[in-house]
Amino acid sequence: MTEGYPDHWEADVVLSDGGTAHLRPIRPDDGEMLRAFHGRLSPESIYYRFFSPRPHLSDRDVEHFTTVDHDLRAALIATIGEEMVAVVRYDRLADRPETAEVAFLVEDAHQGRGLGPVLLEHIAAAARERGLRRFVASVLPENRRMTRVFREAGYRAEQRFEEGVIELVLDLEPTETSLEVMTAREHRAESRSIQRLLFPRSVAVIGASRAEHSVGQTVLRNLLAGDFTGPVYPVHPTAVAVAGVRAYASVLEIPDDVDLAVVAVRADAVHEVVQQCASKGVRGLIVVSSGFGEIGEEGRARQEELVRLARAYGMRVVGPNCLGIANTDPDVRLNATLAPTMPGRGPVGFFSQSGALGIAILQRTAERGLGLSTFVSAGNRGDVSGNDLLQYWEEDPATKAVLLYLESLGNPRKFARLARRLGRRKPIVAVKSGRSTQGVPIGHAARALTLPDHAVSALFEQAGVIRVEDISELFDVAQLLAYQPLPAGDRVAIIDNSNSLGLLAQDEAVALGLDVRPRIDLGPEADADDYEAALAAALADDGVDAVVALFTPPTIGGFDVRVPEKIIRLAAEAEKPIAATYLGTEGMPADLRVIGPDGMAAEGSVPSYPSPEDAVRAMAYVIRYAQWRRRPAGTVPNFEDADRERARALVAGWLGAGGGGPVDVTPKQAAELLACYGIEVAAGGGAHSVPTRVVIREDPSFGALVSFGIADETAALLDDRAYRLSPLADVDAAEMIRAIRTAPLLLGHRGAKRVNLKALEELLLRASRLGYDLPEVARLELNPVMADASGVTVRDVTLTLDRPLGPRPELQPRRLT
């Protein structure tokens, strides 16, 4: 390793075709690798790069290209396995120290895989870190591929044509367009990488034992029983056949291509298996083996090496210590799991981190008659995570709703970003365990959260995620979202044939804040025609947005068996959701199903709940989600009057050149910084002012974070704070003020004058923007902020600065974490 080697520039990246590569700074010992790379290039690629033939690199060339100082000259290489497949470099111009010449070169066999754009993203980030502001690139006119990479990057660019060469000048400051381009490329690449796992053309089961009920044999039998559409290859060191299928001694002996490998060997043998899969050209791994991070430090090191090796050779990894994956698409019919029961085809995508719980989840899914599109159990989440699945499900036409069982959040800010985008199109329902500790299960490649659980719930709500209490509620909400339309409002009609059941439903609806329409009690003697008339009237009523239909058999005598038929007929034509408590059944009972071509429940099927409270509670979750989805996304104000350059200069001066710890600045200095964003610190606030508190802080998991609440002991005792991610949109600021339990004090409680909400919202927006623009702001507290009808006054401020570990996650180039 060279002196000053910037190891934080190293990254695993996903390419546009779903494969992976490793990026790192070039080193002096890469000479032979560079020669071999150059030797595989076509004459055309060499000419485009050097503007002349250069079939061989001289010793002087190799030394020049591999010896850099990572400042005046820097280079990044992309490797797959043991081979260099691409390189990008910049050379700072002596007469223009903020400008560098940039060039990259991609091996012909790997062109078109997105290496050029991702290399440009990473070298641009490295250059910005070293104080560079512009790149200059000289490109031959016929080199259209390279010209397109620069033009489509989204940076502000100038172009001129001189002496037969196109010269492009790129401003390296990230723009809205460049960030959108980076996000779109990340989305396509990560989605494609998951698609490759879920749609394999062939599967090898490595460790397919002949022992009954062994892990390897279980996966093999499930693949065969599920009627996987491609070939399945058992791998066993000595057996001729396993489960009646010809076996091979190693994956290397399989005569045909292998897309996906299920690894079920001892943990200490996985490394060798991964190397064999790499040599075979396997594209993805499912590691069901245990003995990794969940057993402690030794296992964690083994897990990290597994992921490093797989990614280095272009493979994604599900697991280790996982249940497996499944895809019910009839073109695949993939059940590469340990689960004995697999639900039928349906519109729900399911991600679970727990392997043990995954079996129970699939069992309960099947029992409820809820169909799945795809299922992934990530186990220790060494590589593939819930964020990857969100990327895939966003574009998957077979998935209408997404279910998540989460034990940890690997990249919480990215999760919030992806969930907010996906949630505008498809609902996400999540159970997050660890409420009492916010800890991370042993083995998970994620850090523990530092926020209280109610803050995590608030951030989920900001992103539109429906967070439920437990697995039962997860299914309760899912079955309503999967088969019924979203409600247009919160006005609920309750139809029942039992006064007791109706009252229970009504009480629950009122407690949950729903607008309950006059209840329709049909009485115990109601027949199917009565139900049909009442339901038809409720569905036609413009004052009703959703219906809860309760039906229980009368105490004496039989009941009209035509009731479910009437409900289904009306539900199939309705644009309003219907939830039922039908004879105490749970899930998607056959009587209330619209049967699809595959025999599973189809759209228009009515979910049933064992109790009225369960039905109402599920409807309330769906109503709140529909309200969030209808709300405008809002805009993040830019505040043209903010003096960002002065603010950055002040912060840099106070932190100084040293690398010490946090710095507490004086109140006067803090006020000077706030003034850069139009926030004044002054005495004031009348006798009827309400004291509030605004805190901006840098959270290690979520990044810049805003909290708001009333500034008094009672609010502190109850931890009555609203939380949102920064930068706030205008709708976020408005919601924060109204989200706290003590909000009535600001809204005119008991005849008091309402405070100036617009002024309070603007203060939140300006403080949020300050914290977002300046990652050095470790903690900024405005306390108290006196709010009254005339406006707001910041009475006091405390500010702590610290050096950030790196740029904002959303400004970093794409990488796997």
PDB file of N, CA, C and O in Angstrom, residues 484 535 539 562-574 578 588-595 602-607:
ATOM      1  N   GLN A 484     -58.002  -4.840  -2.764  1.00  0.00           N
ATOM      2  CA  GLN A 484     -59.033  -3.808  -2.733  1.00  0.00           C
ATOM      3  C   GLN A 484     -58.443  -2.458  -3.157  1.00  0.00           C
ATOM      4  O   GLN A 484     -57.245  -2.204  -2.977  1.00  0.00           O
ATOM      5  N   LEU A 535     -75.235  -2.593   1.216  1.00  0.00           N
ATOM      6  CA  LEU A 535     -73.892  -2.424   0.683  1.00  0.00           C
ATOM      7  C   LEU A 535     -73.911  -1.582  -0.583  1.00  0.00           C
ATOM      8  O   LEU A 535     -73.054  -0.701  -0.780  1.00  0.00           O
ATOM      9  N   LEU A 539     -71.912   1.959  -1.065  1.00  0.00           N
ATOM     10  CA  LEU A 539     -70.936   2.135  -2.134  1.00  0.00           C
ATOM     11  C   LEU A 539     -71.323   3.265  -3.082  1.00  0.00           C
ATOM     12  O   LEU A 539     -70.462   3.911  -3.683  1.00  0.00           O
ATOM     13  N   ARG A 562     -76.297 -16.937   0.555  1.00  0.00           N
ATOM     14  CA  ARG A 562     -76.051 -16.086  -0.605  1.00  0.00           C
ATOM     15  C   ARG A 562     -75.339 -14.780  -0.233  1.00  0.00           C
ATOM     16  O   ARG A 562     -74.978 -14.001  -1.112  1.00  0.00           O
ATOM     17  N   VAL A 563     -75.145 -14.536   1.065  1.00  0.00           N
ATOM     18  CA  VAL A 563     -74.537 -13.275   1.504  1.00  0.00           C
ATOM     19  C   VAL A 563     -73.167 -13.029   0.863  1.00  0.00           C
ATOM     20  O   VAL A 563     -72.922 -11.960   0.293  1.00  0.00           O
ATOM     21  N   PRO A 564     -72.236 -13.987   0.941  1.00  0.00           N
ATOM     22  CA  PRO A 564     -70.920 -13.717   0.340  1.00  0.00           C
ATOM     23  C   PRO A 564     -70.994 -13.486  -1.169  1.00  0.00           C
ATOM     24  O   PRO A 564     -70.243 -12.674  -1.714  1.00  0.00           O
ATOM     25  N   GLU A 565     -71.907 -14.169  -1.827  1.00  0.00           N
ATOM     26  CA  GLU A 565     -72.069 -13.977  -3.268  1.00  0.00           C
ATOM     27  C   GLU A 565     -72.448 -12.535  -3.592  1.00  0.00           C
ATOM     28  O   GLU A 565     -71.931 -11.926  -4.539  1.00  0.00           O
ATOM     29  N   LYS A 566     -73.354 -11.956  -2.795  1.00  0.00           N
ATOM     30  CA  LYS A 566     -73.774 -10.579  -3.008  1.00  0.00           C
ATOM     31  C   LYS A 566     -72.614  -9.615  -2.728  1.00  0.00           C
ATOM     32  O   LYS A 566     -72.410  -8.633  -3.454  1.00  0.00           O
ATOM     33  N   ILE A 567     -71.863  -9.886  -1.653  1.00  0.00           N
ATOM     34  CA  ILE A 567     -70.731  -9.008  -1.307  1.00  0.00           C
ATOM     35  C   ILE A 567     -69.694  -8.998  -2.422  1.00  0.00           C
ATOM     36  O   ILE A 567     -69.208  -7.941  -2.840  1.00  0.00           O
ATOM     37  N   ILE A 568     -69.378 -10.188  -2.930  1.00  0.00           N
ATOM     38  CA  ILE A 568     -68.355 -10.297  -3.966  1.00  0.00           C
ATOM     39  C   ILE A 568     -68.793  -9.606  -5.252  1.00  0.00           C
ATOM     40  O   ILE A 568     -68.012  -8.921  -5.918  1.00  0.00           O
ATOM     41  N   ARG A 569     -70.059  -9.769  -5.616  1.00  0.00           N
ATOM     42  CA  ARG A 569     -70.528  -9.155  -6.859  1.00  0.00           C
ATOM     43  C   ARG A 569     -70.400  -7.633  -6.809  1.00  0.00           C
ATOM     44  O   ARG A 569     -69.935  -6.998  -7.755  1.00  0.00           O
ATOM     45  N   LEU A 570     -70.795  -7.049  -5.688  1.00  0.00           N
ATOM     46  CA  LEU A 570     -70.700  -5.597  -5.551  1.00  0.00           C
ATOM     47  C   LEU A 570     -69.249  -5.134  -5.412  1.00  0.00           C
ATOM     48  O   LEU A 570     -68.861  -4.093  -5.939  1.00  0.00           O
ATOM     49  N   ALA A 571     -68.431  -5.912  -4.684  1.00  0.00           N
ATOM     50  CA  ALA A 571     -67.031  -5.535  -4.487  1.00  0.00           C
ATOM     51  C   ALA A 571     -66.267  -5.519  -5.801  1.00  0.00           C
ATOM     52  O   ALA A 571     -65.385  -4.677  -6.014  1.00  0.00           O
ATOM     53  N   ALA A 572     -66.610  -6.450  -6.696  1.00  0.00           N
ATOM     54  CA  ALA A 572     -65.894  -6.546  -7.966  1.00  0.00           C
ATOM     55  C   ALA A 572     -66.088  -5.305  -8.818  1.00  0.00           C
ATOM     56  O   ALA A 572     -65.240  -4.973  -9.655  1.00  0.00           O
ATOM     57  N   GLU A 573     -67.194  -4.597  -8.607  1.00  0.00           N
ATOM     58  CA  GLU A 573     -67.488  -3.410  -9.419  1.00  0.00           C
ATOM     59  C   GLU A 573     -67.181  -2.113  -8.676  1.00  0.00           C
ATOM     60  O   GLU A 573     -67.290  -1.026  -9.253  1.00  0.00           O
ATOM     61  N   ALA A 574     -66.827  -2.219  -7.386  1.00  0.00           N
ATOM     62  CA  ALA A 574     -66.695  -1.027  -6.552  1.00  0.00           C
ATOM     63  C   ALA A 574     -65.345  -0.347  -6.731  1.00  0.00           C
ATOM     64  O   ALA A 574     -64.340  -0.998  -7.050  1.00  0.00           O
ATOM     65  N   ILE A 578     -63.542  -2.621   0.649  1.00  0.00           N
ATOM     66  CA  ILE A 578     -64.440  -3.315   1.575  1.00  0.00           C
ATOM     67  C   ILE A 578     -63.612  -4.283   2.407  1.00  0.00           C
ATOM     68  O   ILE A 578     -62.844  -5.082   1.860  1.00  0.00           O
ATOM     69  N   MET A 588     -58.284 -14.722   3.175  1.00  0.00           N
ATOM     70  CA  MET A 588     -59.052 -14.595   1.952  1.00  0.00           C
ATOM     71  C   MET A 588     -59.923 -15.846   1.813  1.00  0.00           C
ATOM     72  O   MET A 588     -59.603 -16.777   1.075  1.00  0.00           O
ATOM     73  N   PRO A 589     -61.056 -15.914   2.548  1.00  0.00           N
ATOM     74  CA  PRO A 589     -61.894 -17.122   2.517  1.00  0.00           C
ATOM     75  C   PRO A 589     -62.429 -17.383   1.116  1.00  0.00           C
ATOM     76  O   PRO A 589     -62.681 -16.449   0.342  1.00  0.00           O
ATOM     77  N   ALA A 590     -62.592 -18.651   0.808  1.00  0.00           N
ATOM     78  CA  ALA A 590     -63.028 -19.037  -0.539  1.00  0.00           C
ATOM     79  C   ALA A 590     -64.337 -18.370  -0.923  1.00  0.00           C
ATOM     80  O   ALA A 590     -64.541 -18.002  -2.091  1.00  0.00           O
ATOM     81  N   ASP A 591     -65.251 -18.184   0.055  1.00  0.00           N
ATOM     82  CA  ASP A 591     -66.559 -17.593  -0.251  1.00  0.00           C
ATOM     83  C   ASP A 591     -66.448 -16.140  -0.700  1.00  0.00           C
ATOM     84  O   ASP A 591     -67.353 -15.627  -1.363  1.00  0.00           O
ATOM     85  N   LEU A 592     -65.360 -15.463  -0.321  1.00  0.00           N
ATOM     86  CA  LEU A 592     -65.218 -14.040  -0.646  1.00  0.00           C
ATOM     87  C   LEU A 592     -64.128 -13.783  -1.678  1.00  0.00           C
ATOM     88  O   LEU A 592     -63.668 -12.653  -1.836  1.00  0.00           O
ATOM     89  N   ARG A 593     -63.754 -14.807  -2.402  1.00  0.00           N
ATOM     90  CA  ARG A 593     -62.696 -14.652  -3.396  1.00  0.00           C
ATOM     91  C   ARG A 593     -63.256 -14.454  -4.798  1.00  0.00           C
ATOM     92  O   ARG A 593     -64.238 -15.092  -5.180  1.00  0.00           O
ATOM     93  N   VAL A 594     -62.576 -13.580  -5.531  1.00  0.00           N
ATOM     94  CA  VAL A 594     -62.682 -13.575  -6.983  1.00  0.00           C
ATOM     95  C   VAL A 594     -61.551 -14.473  -7.467  1.00  0.00           C
ATOM     96  O   VAL A 594     -60.384 -14.191  -7.215  1.00  0.00           O
ATOM     97  N   ILE A 595     -61.890 -15.568  -8.107  1.00  0.00           N
ATOM     98  CA  ILE A 595     -60.886 -16.567  -8.452  1.00  0.00           C
ATOM     99  C   ILE A 595     -60.163 -16.179  -9.733  1.00  0.00           C
ATOM    100  O   ILE A 595     -60.783 -15.914 -10.763  1.00  0.00           O
ATOM    101  N   ALA A 602     -58.014 -13.072  -6.666  1.00  0.00           N
ATOM    102  CA  ALA A 602     -57.677 -12.024  -7.629  1.00  0.00           C
ATOM    103  C   ALA A 602     -58.238 -10.694  -7.146  1.00  0.00           C
ATOM    104  O   ALA A 602     -58.935 -10.619  -6.123  1.00  0.00           O
ATOM    105  N   GLU A 603     -57.938  -9.645  -7.885  1.00  0.00           N
ATOM    106  CA  GLU A 603     -58.390  -8.310  -7.514  1.00  0.00           C
ATOM    107  C   GLU A 603     -59.911  -8.290  -7.364  1.00  0.00           C
ATOM    108  O   GLU A 603     -60.629  -8.853  -8.184  1.00  0.00           O
ATOM    109  N   GLY A 604     -60.374  -7.648  -6.314  1.00  0.00           N
ATOM    110  CA  GLY A 604     -61.798  -7.617  -6.016  1.00  0.00           C
ATOM    111  C   GLY A 604     -62.184  -8.581  -4.919  1.00  0.00           C
ATOM    112  O   GLY A 604     -63.299  -8.487  -4.374  1.00  0.00           O
ATOM    113  N   SER A 605     -61.289  -9.507  -4.570  1.00  0.00           N
ATOM    114  CA  SER A 605     -61.548 -10.401  -3.439  1.00  0.00           C
ATOM    115  C   SER A 605     -61.622  -9.572  -2.158  1.00  0.00           C
ATOM    116  O   SER A 605     -60.923  -8.580  -2.003  1.00  0.00           O
ATOM    117  N   VAL A 606     -62.491 -10.004  -1.222  1.00  0.00           N
ATOM    118  CA  VAL A 606     -62.714  -9.238   0.006  1.00  0.00           C
ATOM    119  C   VAL A 606     -62.037  -9.956   1.173  1.00  0.00           C
ATOM    120  O   VAL A 606     -62.359 -11.111   1.462  1.00  0.00           O
ATOM    121  N   PRO A 607     -61.099  -9.298   1.859  1.00  0.00           N
ATOM    122  CA  PRO A 607     -60.436  -9.934   3.004  1.00  0.00           C
ATOM    123  C   PRO A 607     -61.356  -9.993   4.217  1.00  0.00           C
ATOM    124  O   PRO A 607     -62.194  -9.103   4.422  1.00  0.00           O
TER     125      PRO A 607
END
